[in-house]
Amino acid sequence: MKSQSVDTPLAVERILIEGYRKMSPAEKMRRVVEMNRGLDELAMAGIRARHGSDLTEREVKLGIASLHLDVDTMRRVFDWNPDEQGF
């Protein structure tokens, strides 16, 4: 087996993969949801750091959405232009 990561020893990767194999599908999904929430929290903190802590919750959420959606979709669906807002 060849390592899939340049910075993780093969022995550690094998332990990780074995742990994943032992998880139920529900546990795997729970972990994915938790990781996504954590990433969103980091993204929100970054948005607040770059654009000010006085942003409304809606502005922060729109900033998060703009990381995943193109400008045309943001304008059409949310009537919000990330380019004009500096996102």
XYZ file of N, CA and C in Angstrom:
261
model
N 0.841 -1.185 0.000
C 0.000 0.000 0.000
C 0.880 1.240 0.000
N 0.568 2.176 -0.869
C 1.304 3.431 -0.960
C 0.546 4.505 -0.182
N 1.275 5.325 0.546
C 0.651 6.401 1.309
C -0.043 7.388 0.382
N -1.195 7.898 0.828
C -1.930 8.890 0.047
C -1.572 10.307 0.459
N -0.699 10.437 1.428
C -0.328 11.750 1.938
C 1.190 11.854 2.014
N 1.718 13.018 1.670
C 3.164 13.198 1.709
C 3.680 13.443 3.124
N 2.774 13.828 4.053
C 3.247 14.174 5.396
C 2.731 13.238 6.491
N 2.120 12.117 6.106
C 1.621 11.163 7.095
C 2.324 9.829 6.895
N 2.956 9.322 7.933
C 3.606 8.014 7.802
C 2.587 6.929 7.443
N 3.016 5.973 6.659
C 2.147 4.902 6.203
C 1.499 4.157 7.376
N 2.240 3.915 8.441
C 1.685 3.200 9.600
C 0.519 3.977 10.216
N 0.653 5.283 10.293
C -0.417 6.115 10.846
C -1.622 6.114 9.900
N -1.367 6.189 8.624
C -2.454 6.167 7.645
C -3.229 4.857 7.722
N -2.541 3.759 7.923
C -3.218 2.460 8.042
C -4.133 2.436 9.269
N -3.681 3.000 10.376
C -4.504 3.071 11.592
C -5.751 3.912 11.323
N -5.575 5.038 10.646
C -6.686 5.925 10.322
C -7.718 5.223 9.439
N -7.252 4.567 8.389
C -8.153 3.867 7.477
C -8.886 2.746 8.203
N -8.202 2.017 9.051
C -8.858 0.956 9.817
C -9.933 1.538 10.736
N -9.650 2.668 11.322
C -10.654 3.336 12.152
C -11.876 3.729 11.342
N -11.664 4.245 10.132
C -12.789 4.586 9.254
C -13.606 3.346 8.899
N -12.945 2.252 8.655
C -13.652 1.009 8.295
C -14.524 0.507 9.438
N -14.119 0.758 10.661
C -14.887 0.291 11.825
C -16.094 1.183 12.125
N -16.105 2.403 11.578
C -17.215 3.322 11.837
C -18.464 2.911 11.072
N -19.600 3.136 11.689
C -20.869 2.935 10.985
C -21.047 4.074 9.978
N -21.903 3.871 8.992
C -22.185 4.972 8.065
C -22.694 6.224 8.796
N -23.510 6.031 9.818
C -24.035 7.173 10.575
C -22.908 7.938 11.261
N -21.937 7.215 11.824
C -20.806 7.871 12.489
C -19.952 8.630 11.472
N -19.744 8.047 10.312
C -18.977 8.738 9.271
C -19.685 10.034 8.873
N -21.005 9.970 8.702
C -21.761 11.176 8.335
C -21.702 12.213 9.447
N -21.791 11.782 10.693
C -21.705 12.712 11.816
C -20.362 13.433 11.806
N -19.302 12.700 11.541
C -17.970 13.306 11.483
C -17.857 14.311 10.337
N -18.427 13.983 9.178
C -18.396 14.897 8.037
C -19.160 16.179 8.373
N -20.334 16.029 8.981
C -21.134 17.200 9.359
C -20.355 18.067 10.347
N -19.723 17.441 11.342
C -18.926 18.195 12.317
C -17.772 18.938 11.657
N -17.096 18.283 10.719
C -15.987 18.939 10.029
C -16.483 20.125 9.203
N -17.605 19.943 8.523
C -18.155 21.048 7.731
C -18.550 22.217 8.620
N -19.141 21.939 9.763
C -19.484 23.017 10.702
C -18.230 23.746 11.160
N -17.207 22.975 11.473
C -15.948 23.590 11.890
C -15.349 24.470 10.803
N -15.405 24.008 9.564
C -14.890 24.807 8.452
C -15.703 26.077 8.262
N -17.028 25.972 8.415
C -17.862 27.173 8.315
C -17.527 28.170 9.427
N -17.280 27.672 10.635
C -16.906 28.558 11.737
C -15.586 29.270 11.449
N -14.624 28.543 10.898
C -13.352 29.163 10.522
C -13.562 30.203 9.421
N -14.392 29.877 8.445
C -14.669 30.823 7.364
C -15.358 32.075 7.903
N -16.310 31.902 8.840
C -16.992 33.057 9.431
C -16.010 33.939 10.195
N -15.119 33.309 10.924
C -14.112 34.082 11.662
C -13.229 34.854 10.690
N -12.869 34.225 9.572
C -12.060 34.905 8.570
C -12.794 36.073 7.938
N -14.071 35.890 7.663
C -14.875 36.976 7.084
C -14.951 38.139 8.057
N -15.198 37.846 9.321
C -15.274 38.917 10.323
C -13.916 39.611 10.485
N -12.839 38.845 10.417
C -11.505 39.434 10.558
C -11.184 40.359 9.381
N -11.587 39.954 8.178
C -11.285 40.754 6.988
C -12.246 41.916 6.783
N -13.513 41.730 7.170
C -14.538 42.724 6.829
C -15.130 43.432 8.038
N -14.676 43.100 9.219
C -15.143 43.793 10.414
C -16.104 42.965 11.240
N -15.994 43.125 12.543
C -16.834 42.352 13.457
C -18.238 42.927 13.567
N -18.490 44.064 12.910
C -19.808 44.694 12.971
C -20.754 44.189 11.882
N -20.342 43.188 11.116
C -21.212 42.621 10.088
C -22.437 41.991 10.740
N -23.561 42.070 10.052
C -24.751 41.386 10.542
C -24.592 39.883 10.302
N -25.405 39.096 10.973
C -25.377 37.645 10.773
C -25.702 37.313 9.310
N -26.630 38.060 8.708
C -26.982 37.833 7.300
C -25.778 38.094 6.399
N -25.056 39.173 6.654
C -23.890 39.479 5.825
C -22.826 38.388 5.943
N -22.632 37.883 7.133
C -21.647 36.804 7.325
C -22.095 35.559 6.571
N -23.377 35.218 6.694
C -23.885 34.030 5.993
C -23.818 34.204 4.480
N -24.083 35.404 4.000
C -23.944 35.654 2.564
C -22.486 35.547 2.134
N -21.584 35.993 2.986
C -20.157 35.836 2.693
C -19.772 34.371 2.577
N -20.321 33.531 3.474
C -20.075 32.084 3.403
C -20.641 31.530 2.102
N -21.873 31.917 1.779
C -22.499 31.434 0.537
C -21.669 31.824 -0.676
N -21.090 33.027 -0.631
C -20.311 33.499 -1.783
C -19.025 32.710 -1.983
N -18.619 31.956 -0.974
C -17.453 31.076 -1.132
C -17.800 29.854 -1.976
N -19.095 29.534 -2.036
C -19.542 28.309 -2.711
C -20.319 28.563 -4.000
N -20.871 29.760 -4.139
C -21.725 30.057 -5.284
C -21.120 31.152 -6.154
N -21.437 31.119 -7.442
C -20.915 32.147 -8.341
C -21.688 33.456 -8.155
N -21.118 34.535 -8.662
C -21.682 35.875 -8.477
C -23.094 35.972 -9.050
N -23.315 35.406 -10.232
C -24.643 35.483 -10.843
C -25.698 34.817 -9.956
N -25.379 33.680 -9.398
C -26.315 32.994 -8.504
C -26.558 33.816 -7.252
N -25.506 34.397 -6.693
C -25.665 35.225 -5.494
C -26.588 36.409 -5.784
N -26.423 37.032 -6.940
C -27.285 38.166 -7.304
C -28.729 37.717 -7.496
N -28.910 36.634 -8.237
C -30.249 36.176 -8.585
C -31.014 35.654 -7.364
N -30.366 34.848 -6.553
C -31.053 34.195 -5.443
C -31.161 35.102 -4.218
N -30.100 35.836 -3.913
C -30.062 36.615 -2.672
C -30.111 38.124 -2.899
N -30.125 38.559 -4.168
C -30.076 39.982 -4.489
C -28.890 40.637 -3.769
N -27.744 39.987 -3.879
C -26.539 40.414 -3.165
C -25.346 40.159 -4.064
N -24.536 41.175 -4.280
C -23.382 41.051 -5.167
C -22.104 41.044 -4.330
N -21.438 39.897 -4.232
C -20.213 39.813 -3.447
C -19.121 40.755 -3.946
N -19.075 41.012 -5.250
C -18.064 41.928 -5.778
C -18.274 43.340 -5.251
N -19.511 43.783 -5.216
C -19.806 45.123 -4.703
C -19.582 45.214 -3.204
N -19.775 44.102 -2.515
C -19.614 44.075 -1.055
C -18.158 43.834 -0.636
N -17.299 43.535 -1.597
C -15.895 43.304 -1.283
C -15.574 41.903 -0.816
N -16.425 40.937 -1.181
C -16.188 39.548 -0.787
C -15.613 38.775 -1.938
